[in-house]
Coordinates of C-alpha atoms in Angstrom, one line a residue:
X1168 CA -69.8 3.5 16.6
X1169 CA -67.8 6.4 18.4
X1170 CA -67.3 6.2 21.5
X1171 CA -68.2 9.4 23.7
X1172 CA -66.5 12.2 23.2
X1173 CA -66.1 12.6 26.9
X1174 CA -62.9 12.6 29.3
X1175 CA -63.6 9.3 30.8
X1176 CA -61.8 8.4 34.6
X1177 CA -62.0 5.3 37.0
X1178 CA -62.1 5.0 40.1
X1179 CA -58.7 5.3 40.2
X1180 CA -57.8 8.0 37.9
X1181 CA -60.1 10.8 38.2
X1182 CA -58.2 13.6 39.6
X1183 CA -59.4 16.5 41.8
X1184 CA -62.5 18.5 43.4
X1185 CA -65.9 17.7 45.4
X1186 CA -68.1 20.8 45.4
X1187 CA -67.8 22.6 48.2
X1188 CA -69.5 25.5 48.3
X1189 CA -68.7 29.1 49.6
X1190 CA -67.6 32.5 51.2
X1191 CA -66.8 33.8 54.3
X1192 CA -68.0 35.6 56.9
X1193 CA -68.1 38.9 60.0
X1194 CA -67.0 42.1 60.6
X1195 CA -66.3 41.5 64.8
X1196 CA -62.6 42.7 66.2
X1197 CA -63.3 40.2 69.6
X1198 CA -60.2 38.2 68.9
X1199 CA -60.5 34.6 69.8
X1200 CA -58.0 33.4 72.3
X1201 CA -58.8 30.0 71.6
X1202 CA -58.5 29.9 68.2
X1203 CA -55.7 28.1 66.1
X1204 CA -52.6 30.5 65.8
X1205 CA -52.3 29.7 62.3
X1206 CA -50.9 32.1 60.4
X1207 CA -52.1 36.2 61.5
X1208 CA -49.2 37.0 58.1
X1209 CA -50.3 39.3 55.7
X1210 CA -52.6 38.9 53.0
X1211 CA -49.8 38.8 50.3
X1212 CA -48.0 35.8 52.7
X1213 CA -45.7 37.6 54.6
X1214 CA -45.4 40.2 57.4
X1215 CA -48.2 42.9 57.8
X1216 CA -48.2 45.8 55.4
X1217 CA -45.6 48.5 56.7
X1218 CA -47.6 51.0 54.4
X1219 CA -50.9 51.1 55.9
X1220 CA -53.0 53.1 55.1
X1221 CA -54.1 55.8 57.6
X1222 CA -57.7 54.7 57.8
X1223 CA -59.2 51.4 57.6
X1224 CA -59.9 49.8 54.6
X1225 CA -63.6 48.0 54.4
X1226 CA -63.5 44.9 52.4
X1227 CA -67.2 43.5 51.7
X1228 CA -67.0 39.6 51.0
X1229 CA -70.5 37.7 50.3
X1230 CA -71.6 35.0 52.5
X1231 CA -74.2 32.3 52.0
X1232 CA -76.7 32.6 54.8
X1233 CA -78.4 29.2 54.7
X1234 CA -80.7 29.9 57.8
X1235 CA -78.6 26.8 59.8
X1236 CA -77.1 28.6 62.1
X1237 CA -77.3 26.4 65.5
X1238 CA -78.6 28.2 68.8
X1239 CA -75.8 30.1 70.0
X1240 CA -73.6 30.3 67.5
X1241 CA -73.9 33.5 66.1
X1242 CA -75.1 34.9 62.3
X1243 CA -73.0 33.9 59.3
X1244 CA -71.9 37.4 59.3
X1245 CA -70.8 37.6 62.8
X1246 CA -69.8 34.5 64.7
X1247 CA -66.0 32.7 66.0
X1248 CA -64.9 32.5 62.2
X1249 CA -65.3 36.1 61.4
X1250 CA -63.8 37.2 64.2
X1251 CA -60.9 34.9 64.1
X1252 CA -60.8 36.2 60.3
X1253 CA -60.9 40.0 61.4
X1254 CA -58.0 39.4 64.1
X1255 CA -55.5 37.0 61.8
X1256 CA -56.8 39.2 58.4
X1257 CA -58.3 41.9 59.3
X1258 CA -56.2 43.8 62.1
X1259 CA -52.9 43.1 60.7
X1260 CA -53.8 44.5 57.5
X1261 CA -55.8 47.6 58.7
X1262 CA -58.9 46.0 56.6
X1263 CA -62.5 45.9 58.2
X1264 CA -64.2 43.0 57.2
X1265 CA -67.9 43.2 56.4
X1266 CA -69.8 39.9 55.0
X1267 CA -72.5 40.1 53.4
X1268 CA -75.4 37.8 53.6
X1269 CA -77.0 36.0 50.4
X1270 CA -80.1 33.4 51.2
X1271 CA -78.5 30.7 49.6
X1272 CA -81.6 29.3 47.6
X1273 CA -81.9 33.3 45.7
X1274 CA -78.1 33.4 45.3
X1275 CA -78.5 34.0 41.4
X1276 CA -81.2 36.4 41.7
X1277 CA -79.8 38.3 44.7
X1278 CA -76.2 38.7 43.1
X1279 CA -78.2 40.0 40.0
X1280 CA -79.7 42.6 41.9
X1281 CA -76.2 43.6 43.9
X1282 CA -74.4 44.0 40.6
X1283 CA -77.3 46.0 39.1
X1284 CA -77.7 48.8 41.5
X1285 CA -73.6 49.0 42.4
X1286 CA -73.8 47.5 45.5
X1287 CA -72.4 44.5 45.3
X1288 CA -69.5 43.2 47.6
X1289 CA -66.2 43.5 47.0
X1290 CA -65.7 39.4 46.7
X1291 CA -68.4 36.9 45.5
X1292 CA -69.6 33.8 43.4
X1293 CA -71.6 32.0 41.9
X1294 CA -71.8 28.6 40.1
X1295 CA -73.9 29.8 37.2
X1296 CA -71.8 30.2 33.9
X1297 CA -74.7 32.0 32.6
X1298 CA -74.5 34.6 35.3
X1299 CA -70.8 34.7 34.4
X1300 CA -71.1 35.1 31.0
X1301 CA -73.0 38.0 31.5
X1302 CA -71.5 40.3 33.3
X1303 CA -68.1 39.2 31.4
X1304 CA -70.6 40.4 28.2
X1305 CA -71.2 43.3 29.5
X1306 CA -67.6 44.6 31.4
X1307 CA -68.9 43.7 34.3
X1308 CA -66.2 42.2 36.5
X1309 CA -62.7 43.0 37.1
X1310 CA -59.7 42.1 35.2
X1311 CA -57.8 39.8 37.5
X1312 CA -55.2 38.8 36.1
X1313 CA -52.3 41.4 36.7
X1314 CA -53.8 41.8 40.2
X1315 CA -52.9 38.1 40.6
X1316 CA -49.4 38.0 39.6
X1317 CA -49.1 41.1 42.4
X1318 CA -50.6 40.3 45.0
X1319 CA -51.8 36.4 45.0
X1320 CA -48.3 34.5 44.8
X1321 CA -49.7 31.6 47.2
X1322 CA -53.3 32.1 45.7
X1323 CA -51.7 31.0 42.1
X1324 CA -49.5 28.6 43.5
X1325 CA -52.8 26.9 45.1
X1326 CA -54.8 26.9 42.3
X1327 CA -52.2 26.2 39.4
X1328 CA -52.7 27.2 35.5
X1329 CA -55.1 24.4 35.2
X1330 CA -57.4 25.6 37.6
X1331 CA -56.9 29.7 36.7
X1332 CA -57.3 28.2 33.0
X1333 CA -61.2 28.1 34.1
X1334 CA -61.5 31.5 34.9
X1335 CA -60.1 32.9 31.1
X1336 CA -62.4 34.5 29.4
X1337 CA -61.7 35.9 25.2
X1338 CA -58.3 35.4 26.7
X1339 CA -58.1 37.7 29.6
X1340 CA -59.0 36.4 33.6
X1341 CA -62.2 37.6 34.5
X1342 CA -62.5 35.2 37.8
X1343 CA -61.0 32.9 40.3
X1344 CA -62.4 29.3 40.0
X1345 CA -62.0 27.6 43.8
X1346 CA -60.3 24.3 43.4
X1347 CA -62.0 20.9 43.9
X1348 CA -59.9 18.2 45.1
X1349 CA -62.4 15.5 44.3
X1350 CA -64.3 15.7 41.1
X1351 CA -67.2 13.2 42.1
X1352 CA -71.1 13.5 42.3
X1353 CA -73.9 10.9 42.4
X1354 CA -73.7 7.5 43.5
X1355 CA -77.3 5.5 44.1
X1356 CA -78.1 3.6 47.3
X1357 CA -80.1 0.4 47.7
X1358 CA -81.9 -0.9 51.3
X1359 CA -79.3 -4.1 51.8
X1360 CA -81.6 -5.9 54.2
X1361 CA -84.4 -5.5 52.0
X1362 CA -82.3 -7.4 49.2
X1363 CA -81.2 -10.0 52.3
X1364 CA -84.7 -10.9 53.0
X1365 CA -85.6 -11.3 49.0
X1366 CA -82.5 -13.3 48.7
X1367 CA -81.3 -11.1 46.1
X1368 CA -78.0 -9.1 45.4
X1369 CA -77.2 -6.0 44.4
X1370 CA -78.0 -4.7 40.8
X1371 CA -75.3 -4.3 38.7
X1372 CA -77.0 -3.7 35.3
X1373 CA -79.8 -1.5 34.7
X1374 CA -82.4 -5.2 34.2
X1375 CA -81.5 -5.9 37.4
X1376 CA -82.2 -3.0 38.9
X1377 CA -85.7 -2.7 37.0
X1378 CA -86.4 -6.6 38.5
X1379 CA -85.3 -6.2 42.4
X1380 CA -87.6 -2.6 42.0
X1381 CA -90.5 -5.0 40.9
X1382 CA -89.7 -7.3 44.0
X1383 CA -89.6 -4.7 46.2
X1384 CA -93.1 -3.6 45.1
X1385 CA -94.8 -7.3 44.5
X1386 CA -93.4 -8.2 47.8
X1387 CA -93.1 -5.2 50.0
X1388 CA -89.7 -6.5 51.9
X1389 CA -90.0 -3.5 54.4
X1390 CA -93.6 -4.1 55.3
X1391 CA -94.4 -0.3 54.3
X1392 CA -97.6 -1.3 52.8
X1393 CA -98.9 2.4 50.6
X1394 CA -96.1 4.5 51.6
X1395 CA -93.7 2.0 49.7
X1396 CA -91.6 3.8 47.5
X1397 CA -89.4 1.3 45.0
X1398 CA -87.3 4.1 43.5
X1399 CA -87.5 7.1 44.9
X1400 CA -86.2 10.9 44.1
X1401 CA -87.7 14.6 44.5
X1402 CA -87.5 17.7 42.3
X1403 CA -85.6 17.4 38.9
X1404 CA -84.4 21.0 38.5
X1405 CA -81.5 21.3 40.5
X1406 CA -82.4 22.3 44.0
X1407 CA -82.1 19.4 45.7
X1408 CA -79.4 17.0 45.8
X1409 CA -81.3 13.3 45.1
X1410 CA -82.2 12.9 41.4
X1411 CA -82.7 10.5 38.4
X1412 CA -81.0 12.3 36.4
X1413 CA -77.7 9.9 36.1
X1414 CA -80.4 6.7 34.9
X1415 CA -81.6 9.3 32.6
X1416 CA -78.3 9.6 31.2
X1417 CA -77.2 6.4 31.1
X1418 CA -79.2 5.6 27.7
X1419 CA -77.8 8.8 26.0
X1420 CA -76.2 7.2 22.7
X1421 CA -72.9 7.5 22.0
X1422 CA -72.0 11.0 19.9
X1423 CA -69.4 12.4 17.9
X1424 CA -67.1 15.1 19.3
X1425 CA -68.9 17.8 17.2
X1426 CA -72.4 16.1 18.4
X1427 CA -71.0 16.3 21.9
X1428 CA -70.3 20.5 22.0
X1429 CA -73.9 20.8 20.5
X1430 CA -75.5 18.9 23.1
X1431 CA -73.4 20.0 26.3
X1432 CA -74.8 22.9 28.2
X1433 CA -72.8 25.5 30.5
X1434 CA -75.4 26.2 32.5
X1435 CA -76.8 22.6 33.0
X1436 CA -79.7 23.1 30.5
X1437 CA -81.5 19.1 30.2
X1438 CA -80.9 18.6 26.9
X1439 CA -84.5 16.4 25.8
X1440 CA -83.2 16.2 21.8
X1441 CA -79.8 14.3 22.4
X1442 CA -80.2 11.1 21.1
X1443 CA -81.2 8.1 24.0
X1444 CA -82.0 11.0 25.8
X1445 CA -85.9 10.5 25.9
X1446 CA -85.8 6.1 26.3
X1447 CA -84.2 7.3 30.0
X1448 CA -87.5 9.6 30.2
X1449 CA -89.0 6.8 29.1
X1450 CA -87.8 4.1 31.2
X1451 CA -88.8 5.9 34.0
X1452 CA -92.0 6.7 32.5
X1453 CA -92.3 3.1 32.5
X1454 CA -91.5 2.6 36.5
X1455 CA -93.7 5.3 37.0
X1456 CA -96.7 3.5 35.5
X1457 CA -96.1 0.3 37.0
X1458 CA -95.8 2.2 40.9
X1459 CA -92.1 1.7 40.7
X1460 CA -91.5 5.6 41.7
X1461 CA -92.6 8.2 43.7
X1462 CA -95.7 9.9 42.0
X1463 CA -95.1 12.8 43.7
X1464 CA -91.6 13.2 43.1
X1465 CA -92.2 16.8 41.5
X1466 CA -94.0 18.4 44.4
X1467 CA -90.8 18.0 46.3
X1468 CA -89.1 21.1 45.6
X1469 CA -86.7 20.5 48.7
X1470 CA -86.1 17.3 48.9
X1471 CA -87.7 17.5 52.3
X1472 CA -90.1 14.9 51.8
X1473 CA -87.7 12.3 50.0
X1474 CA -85.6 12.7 53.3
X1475 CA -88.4 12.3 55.7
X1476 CA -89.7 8.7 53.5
X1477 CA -86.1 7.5 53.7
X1478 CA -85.6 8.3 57.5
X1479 CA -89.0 6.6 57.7
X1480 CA -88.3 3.2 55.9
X1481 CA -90.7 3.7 52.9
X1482 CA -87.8 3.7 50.2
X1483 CA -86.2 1.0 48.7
X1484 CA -83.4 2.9 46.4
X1485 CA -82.2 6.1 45.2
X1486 CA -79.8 8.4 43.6
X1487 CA -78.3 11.2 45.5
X1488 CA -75.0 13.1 46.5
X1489 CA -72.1 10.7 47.2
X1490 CA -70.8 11.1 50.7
X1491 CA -73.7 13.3 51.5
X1492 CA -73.3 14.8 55.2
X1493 CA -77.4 15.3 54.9
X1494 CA -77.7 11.4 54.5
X1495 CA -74.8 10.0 56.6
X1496 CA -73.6 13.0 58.9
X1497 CA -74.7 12.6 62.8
X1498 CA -78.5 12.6 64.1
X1499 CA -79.2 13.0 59.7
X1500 CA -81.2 10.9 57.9
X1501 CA -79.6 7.7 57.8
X1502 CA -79.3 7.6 61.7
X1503 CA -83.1 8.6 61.9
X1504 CA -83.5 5.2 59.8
X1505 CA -81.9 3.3 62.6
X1506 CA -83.9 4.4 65.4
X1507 CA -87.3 4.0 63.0
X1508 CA -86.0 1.0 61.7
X1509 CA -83.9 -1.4 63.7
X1510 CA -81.5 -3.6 61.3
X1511 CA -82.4 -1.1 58.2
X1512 CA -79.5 -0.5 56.1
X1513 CA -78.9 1.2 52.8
X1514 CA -75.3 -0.2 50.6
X1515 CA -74.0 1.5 47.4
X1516 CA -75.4 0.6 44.0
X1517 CA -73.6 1.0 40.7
X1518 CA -76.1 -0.2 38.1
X1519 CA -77.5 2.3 35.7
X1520 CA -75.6 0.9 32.2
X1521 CA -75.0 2.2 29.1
X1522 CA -75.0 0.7 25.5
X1523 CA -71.3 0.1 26.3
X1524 CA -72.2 -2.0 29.9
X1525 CA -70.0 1.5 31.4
X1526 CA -71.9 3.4 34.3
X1527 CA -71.2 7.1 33.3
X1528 CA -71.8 9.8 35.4
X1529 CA -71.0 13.2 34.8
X1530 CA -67.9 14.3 36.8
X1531 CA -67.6 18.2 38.1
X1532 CA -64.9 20.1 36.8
X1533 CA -61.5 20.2 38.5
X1534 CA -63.1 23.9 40.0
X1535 CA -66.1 25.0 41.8
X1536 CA -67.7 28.0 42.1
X1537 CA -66.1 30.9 40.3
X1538 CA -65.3 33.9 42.9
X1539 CA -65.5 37.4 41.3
X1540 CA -64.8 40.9 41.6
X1541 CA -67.4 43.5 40.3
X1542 CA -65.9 46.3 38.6
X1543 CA -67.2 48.7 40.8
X1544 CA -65.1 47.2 43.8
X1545 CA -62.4 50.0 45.0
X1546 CA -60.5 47.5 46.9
X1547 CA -59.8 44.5 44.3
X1548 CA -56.4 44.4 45.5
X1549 CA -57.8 43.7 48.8
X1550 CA -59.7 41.6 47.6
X1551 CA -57.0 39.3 46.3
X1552 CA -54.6 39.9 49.0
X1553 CA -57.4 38.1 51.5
X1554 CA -57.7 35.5 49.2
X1555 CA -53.7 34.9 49.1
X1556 CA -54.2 34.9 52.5
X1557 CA -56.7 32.1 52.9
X1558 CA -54.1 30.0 50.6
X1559 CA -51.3 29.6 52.7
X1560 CA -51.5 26.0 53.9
X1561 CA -52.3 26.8 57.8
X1562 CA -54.9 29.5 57.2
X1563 CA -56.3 27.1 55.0
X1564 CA -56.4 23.8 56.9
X1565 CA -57.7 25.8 59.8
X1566 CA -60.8 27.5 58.0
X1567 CA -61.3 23.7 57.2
X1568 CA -61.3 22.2 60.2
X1569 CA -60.9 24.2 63.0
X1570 CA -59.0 23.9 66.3
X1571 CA -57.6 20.5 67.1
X1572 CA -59.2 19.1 70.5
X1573 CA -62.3 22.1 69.9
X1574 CA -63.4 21.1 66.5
X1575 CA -61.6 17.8 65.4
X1576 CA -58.9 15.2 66.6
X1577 CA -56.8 13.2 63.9
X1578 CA -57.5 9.8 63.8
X1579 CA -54.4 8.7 61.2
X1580 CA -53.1 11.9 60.4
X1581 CA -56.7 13.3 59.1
X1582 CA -58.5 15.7 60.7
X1583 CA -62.6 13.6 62.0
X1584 CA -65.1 16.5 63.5
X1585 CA -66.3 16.7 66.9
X1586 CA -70.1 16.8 66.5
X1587 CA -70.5 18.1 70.4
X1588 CA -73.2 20.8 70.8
X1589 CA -70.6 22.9 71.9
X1590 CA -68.5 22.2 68.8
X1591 CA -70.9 23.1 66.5
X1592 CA -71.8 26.2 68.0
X1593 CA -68.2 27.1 66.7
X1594 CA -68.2 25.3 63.8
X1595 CA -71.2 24.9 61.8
X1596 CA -70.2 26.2 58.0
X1597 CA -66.9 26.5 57.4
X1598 CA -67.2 24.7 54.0
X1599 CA -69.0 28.3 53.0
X1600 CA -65.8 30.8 54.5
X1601 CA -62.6 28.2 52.7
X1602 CA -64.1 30.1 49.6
X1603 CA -60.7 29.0 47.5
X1604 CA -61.5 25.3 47.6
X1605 CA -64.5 23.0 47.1
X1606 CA -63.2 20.0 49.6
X1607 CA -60.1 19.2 50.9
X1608 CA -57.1 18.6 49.7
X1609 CA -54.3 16.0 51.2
X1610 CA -52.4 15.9 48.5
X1611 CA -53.4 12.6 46.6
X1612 CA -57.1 11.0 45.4
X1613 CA -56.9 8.5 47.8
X1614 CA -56.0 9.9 50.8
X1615 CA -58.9 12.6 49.8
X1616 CA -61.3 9.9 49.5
X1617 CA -60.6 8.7 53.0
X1618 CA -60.5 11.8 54.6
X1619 CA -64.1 12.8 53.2
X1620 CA -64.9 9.4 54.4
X1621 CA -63.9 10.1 57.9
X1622 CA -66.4 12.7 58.1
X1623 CA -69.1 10.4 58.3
X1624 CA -67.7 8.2 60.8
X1625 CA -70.6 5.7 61.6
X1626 CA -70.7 5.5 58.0
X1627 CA -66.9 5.8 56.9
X1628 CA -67.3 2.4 54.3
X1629 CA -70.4 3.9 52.6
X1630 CA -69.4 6.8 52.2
X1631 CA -66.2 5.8 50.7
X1632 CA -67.8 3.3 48.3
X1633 CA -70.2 5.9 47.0
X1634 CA -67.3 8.4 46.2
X1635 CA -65.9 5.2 44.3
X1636 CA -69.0 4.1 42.7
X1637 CA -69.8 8.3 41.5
X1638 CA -65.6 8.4 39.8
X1639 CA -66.1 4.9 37.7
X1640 CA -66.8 6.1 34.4
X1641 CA -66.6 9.4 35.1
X1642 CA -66.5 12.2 32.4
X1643 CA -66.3 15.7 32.4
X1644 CA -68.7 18.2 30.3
X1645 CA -67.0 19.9 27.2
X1646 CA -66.0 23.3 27.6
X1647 CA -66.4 26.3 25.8
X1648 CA -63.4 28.7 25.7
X1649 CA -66.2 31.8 24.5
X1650 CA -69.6 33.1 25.5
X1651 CA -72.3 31.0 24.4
X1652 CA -74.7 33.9 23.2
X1653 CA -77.7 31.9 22.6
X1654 CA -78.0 30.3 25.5
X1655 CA -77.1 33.5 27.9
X1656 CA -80.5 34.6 26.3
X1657 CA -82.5 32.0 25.8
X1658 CA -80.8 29.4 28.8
X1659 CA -83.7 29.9 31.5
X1660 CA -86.6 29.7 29.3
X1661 CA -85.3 26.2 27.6
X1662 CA -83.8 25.1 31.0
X1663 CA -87.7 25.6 32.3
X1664 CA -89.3 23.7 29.3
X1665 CA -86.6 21.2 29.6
X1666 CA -87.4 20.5 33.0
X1667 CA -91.6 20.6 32.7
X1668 CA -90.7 18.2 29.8
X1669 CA -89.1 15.7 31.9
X1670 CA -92.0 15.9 34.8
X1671 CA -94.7 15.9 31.9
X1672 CA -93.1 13.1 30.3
X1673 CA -92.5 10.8 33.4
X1674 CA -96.5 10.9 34.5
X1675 CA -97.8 10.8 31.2
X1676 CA -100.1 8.1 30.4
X1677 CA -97.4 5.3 28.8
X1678 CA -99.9 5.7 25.1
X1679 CA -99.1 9.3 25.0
X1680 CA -95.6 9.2 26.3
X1681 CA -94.0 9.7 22.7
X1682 CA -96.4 12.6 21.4
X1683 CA -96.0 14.6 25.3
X1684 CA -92.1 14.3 24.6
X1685 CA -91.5 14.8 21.2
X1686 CA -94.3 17.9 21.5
X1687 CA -91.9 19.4 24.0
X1688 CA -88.5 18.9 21.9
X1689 CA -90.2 20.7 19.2
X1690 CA -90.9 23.7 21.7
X1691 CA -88.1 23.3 23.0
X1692 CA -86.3 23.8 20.3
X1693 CA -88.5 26.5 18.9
X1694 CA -88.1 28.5 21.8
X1695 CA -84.1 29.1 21.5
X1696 CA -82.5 25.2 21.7
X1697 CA -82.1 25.6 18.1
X1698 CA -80.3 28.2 18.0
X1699 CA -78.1 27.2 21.3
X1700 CA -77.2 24.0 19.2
X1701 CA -76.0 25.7 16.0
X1702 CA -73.6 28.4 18.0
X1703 CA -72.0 25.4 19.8
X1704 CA -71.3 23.9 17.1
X1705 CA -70.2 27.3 15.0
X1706 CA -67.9 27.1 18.5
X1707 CA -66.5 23.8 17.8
X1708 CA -66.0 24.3 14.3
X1709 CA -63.5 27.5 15.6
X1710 CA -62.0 25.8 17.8
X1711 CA -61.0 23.0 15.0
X1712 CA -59.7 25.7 12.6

């Protein structure tokens, strides 16, 4: 049989990106003494404009306001980083900067509603390729191209053709994709001294992992009595950043090429008719029945509650974000374990197998988010002169990490954060202002690996580990050089049946399993997943021509 059409890595191979995330921030001249003096040059990379215009220039740049702002640090639209962005970006360049905030959780349906009434900012982004597609569809963003080659010399040396490549729309560049310089996702975790004190190892194969989740339950290693919790993960559409969705996977049969553009979505639709796709549903259907998961797994729409059972002791394994600052970062979950439970300690598990014995998970694309500019911005070239800006290597590595001895110290030439009070008053999301890269990049996988690691210090082996454990086997999705048409208009209503399928399915009585599934794949497909199947693969077959 053919192998997957997919572009498989290893642990060793796999090139770029982590998702990062995005934009920048303020609109405050206070100049910050204290901050780095990396570069104050000009958007464009070199000295400040000598043609200036003769009154300021407002650029408007979106910011992702995720309401985790610490006490005395300031909004995301005016705080230390905006100001140090107005007085090294701003001033020099006669631009006012004004961010604009966008709750992160309505990003999608806020930037819809700036783009429809005109007043959206003059920079921002989204991950949604539907949402892209879109207002490519209907001349709603900017050319960039030309406007590149101008005035973003170090922007496209940053990103490279491959990256820009992402951004090409019916040939012409409609966006910016940030760059990722680690490409990894999930990993799954596994309490160790639970596994000590059953005398058992780590699962490697998917029967393993089904057996130690039926010791865990039969013999309750962590004494958690009802609140045990075998195999545990929350809501399965997307908001939250634990999910079962790579087990799921990992009984998908192997397809054609042509079977794999028909099945792969842009705009992460759960695709319940590839083939193997529903004996993962079932599988966990199975679990389900025999108390092996959380039951209420889809009333978790936050993944609140899945963070407060693992800080609490109740959960045995999981799936979740490799290197996840939420799990390992200081005071976070895994240190609330600790102090709950003395000698409790989770390791990293690689055992969800395929028909091959591989582990595949999917891989992100070398890019993140994609950063646009609406065509009714009057300042694009501003727009890309600020992003230029943020390329050069010092602006960069400062908007990354902040001032050495304030924010970090290097501990082997890599940058580890101070986690002071006082350091994170200053310092808190500058992952969201780097909007031109999702991670860091120091210039090889390896050395990116250990310096994400570093960022969970009391944690640094784990963290690596899972990063290694979420490359092996790695593929990225398909793409599609054209506008999918079918699923821009039918991609949210399938995405939502998709999604109810997979709850429905998983709590379903075991008898009724089969008809509850197959009952939604016909909907399913009824409802516009036909349709989205047969134009990706019309798009294949024109791509092959």
């Amino acid at each position: 049989m053919k192998t997957k059409q997919k572009k498989w890595f290893t642990a060793s191979a796999a090139a770029l990106v982590l998702a990062g995330i995005l934009s920048g921030c303020s609109g405050n001249t206070n100049s910050n003494e204290g901050a780095s003096s990396a570069s104050s040059s000009s958007a464009s990379g070199g000295e400040a404009d000598s043609t200036k215009p003769k009154d300021p220039v407002t650029l408007r740049v979106e910011v992702f306001d995720r309401g985790n702002a610490p006490a005395g640090a300031g909004p995301v639209t005016d705080n230390y980083w905006t100001q140090w962005i107005q007085k090294n970006f701003g001033d020099p360049n006669n631009i006012k900067m004004e961010f604009v905030p966008v709750p992160r959780n309505q990003e999608v349906d806020k930037l819809n509603v700036l783009m429809a009434t005109g007043d959206a900012p003059d920079l921002v982004f989204t991950y949604d390729m539907n949402t892209i597609y879109n207002y490519v569809k209907d001349g709603g963003l900017t050319e960039v191209g030309a406007l590149i080659d101008e005035y973003g010399p170090n922007l496209k040396t940053f990103l490279g053709d491959d990256v820009l490549a992402y951004g090409v729309f019916d040939g012409k560049q409609y966006t910016i994709p940030a760059k990722r310089p680690l490409q990894y996702t999930q990993s799954s975790y596994i309490r160790k001294d639970w596994l000590d004190k059953l005398g058992l190892p780590v699962p490697a194969t998917t029967g393993q992992f089904y057996e130690t989740m039926k010791a865990f339950k039969e013999q309750d290693p962590g004494q958690a009595g009802s609140k045990l919790i075998p195999y545990d993960f929350s809501a399965i559409d997307g908001t939250t950043y634990t999910s079962p969705m790579v087990l799921i996977n990992s009984f998908v049969k192997n397809l054609s090429e042509e079977e794999e553009y028909m099945y792969t979505s842009t705009s992460y639709i759960p695709e319940i008719s590839k083939p193997g796709y529903k004996d993962g549903v079932q599988f966990l259907n199975k679990m389900n029945a025999e108390g092996l998961i959380n039951p209420d797994f889809a009333l978790d729409k936050d993944g609140k509650q899945f963070e407060s059972d693992v800080a609490n002791g109740y959960v045995g394994a999981f799936t979740a974000l490799a290197a996840h600052a939420s799990l390992m970062g200081p005071g976070k979950v895994f240190d609330t374990l600790k102090q709950n439970v003395p000698g409790a300690e989770y390791v990293a598990m690689d055992a969800f197998t395929d028909e091959e014995g591989k582990t595949p998970k999917s891989l992100y694309d070398p890019i993140g988010m994609h950063i646009l500019i609406p065509k009714t911005s009057k300042h694009a070239a501003e727009a890309v002169k600020y992003l230029d800006w943020m390329s050069q290597a010092d602006v960069l590595f400062t908007l990354q990490n902040g001032n050495e001895g304030e924010h970090y110290n290097l501990e082997n030439g890599f940058p580890v954060a101070i986690t002071t009070d006082e350091a994170k008053k200053t310092f808190y999301n500058n992952s969201d202002i780097a909007i031109i890269s999702n991670g860091k990049d120091f210039g090889s996988e390896e050395k990116n690996i250990e310096a994400t690691a570093l960022q969970t210090p009391d944690y640094k082996e784990l963290s690596k580990q899972t990063i290694l454990n979420a490359l092996k086997d790695g593929y990225t999705l398909v793409r599609f050089e054209r506008p999918i048409e079918s699923e821009i208009k039918y991609g949210d209503t399938i995405k939502a049946k998709a999604t109810e399928a997979i709850v429905k399915s998983i709590v379903a009585k075991p008898e009724k399993f089969s008809d509850t599934y197959d009952a939604y794949v016909k909907e399913f497909l009824k409802i516009g997943g036909q349709q989205v199947h047969d134009e990706r693969k019309a798009a294949f077959a024109e791509m092959k021509k």
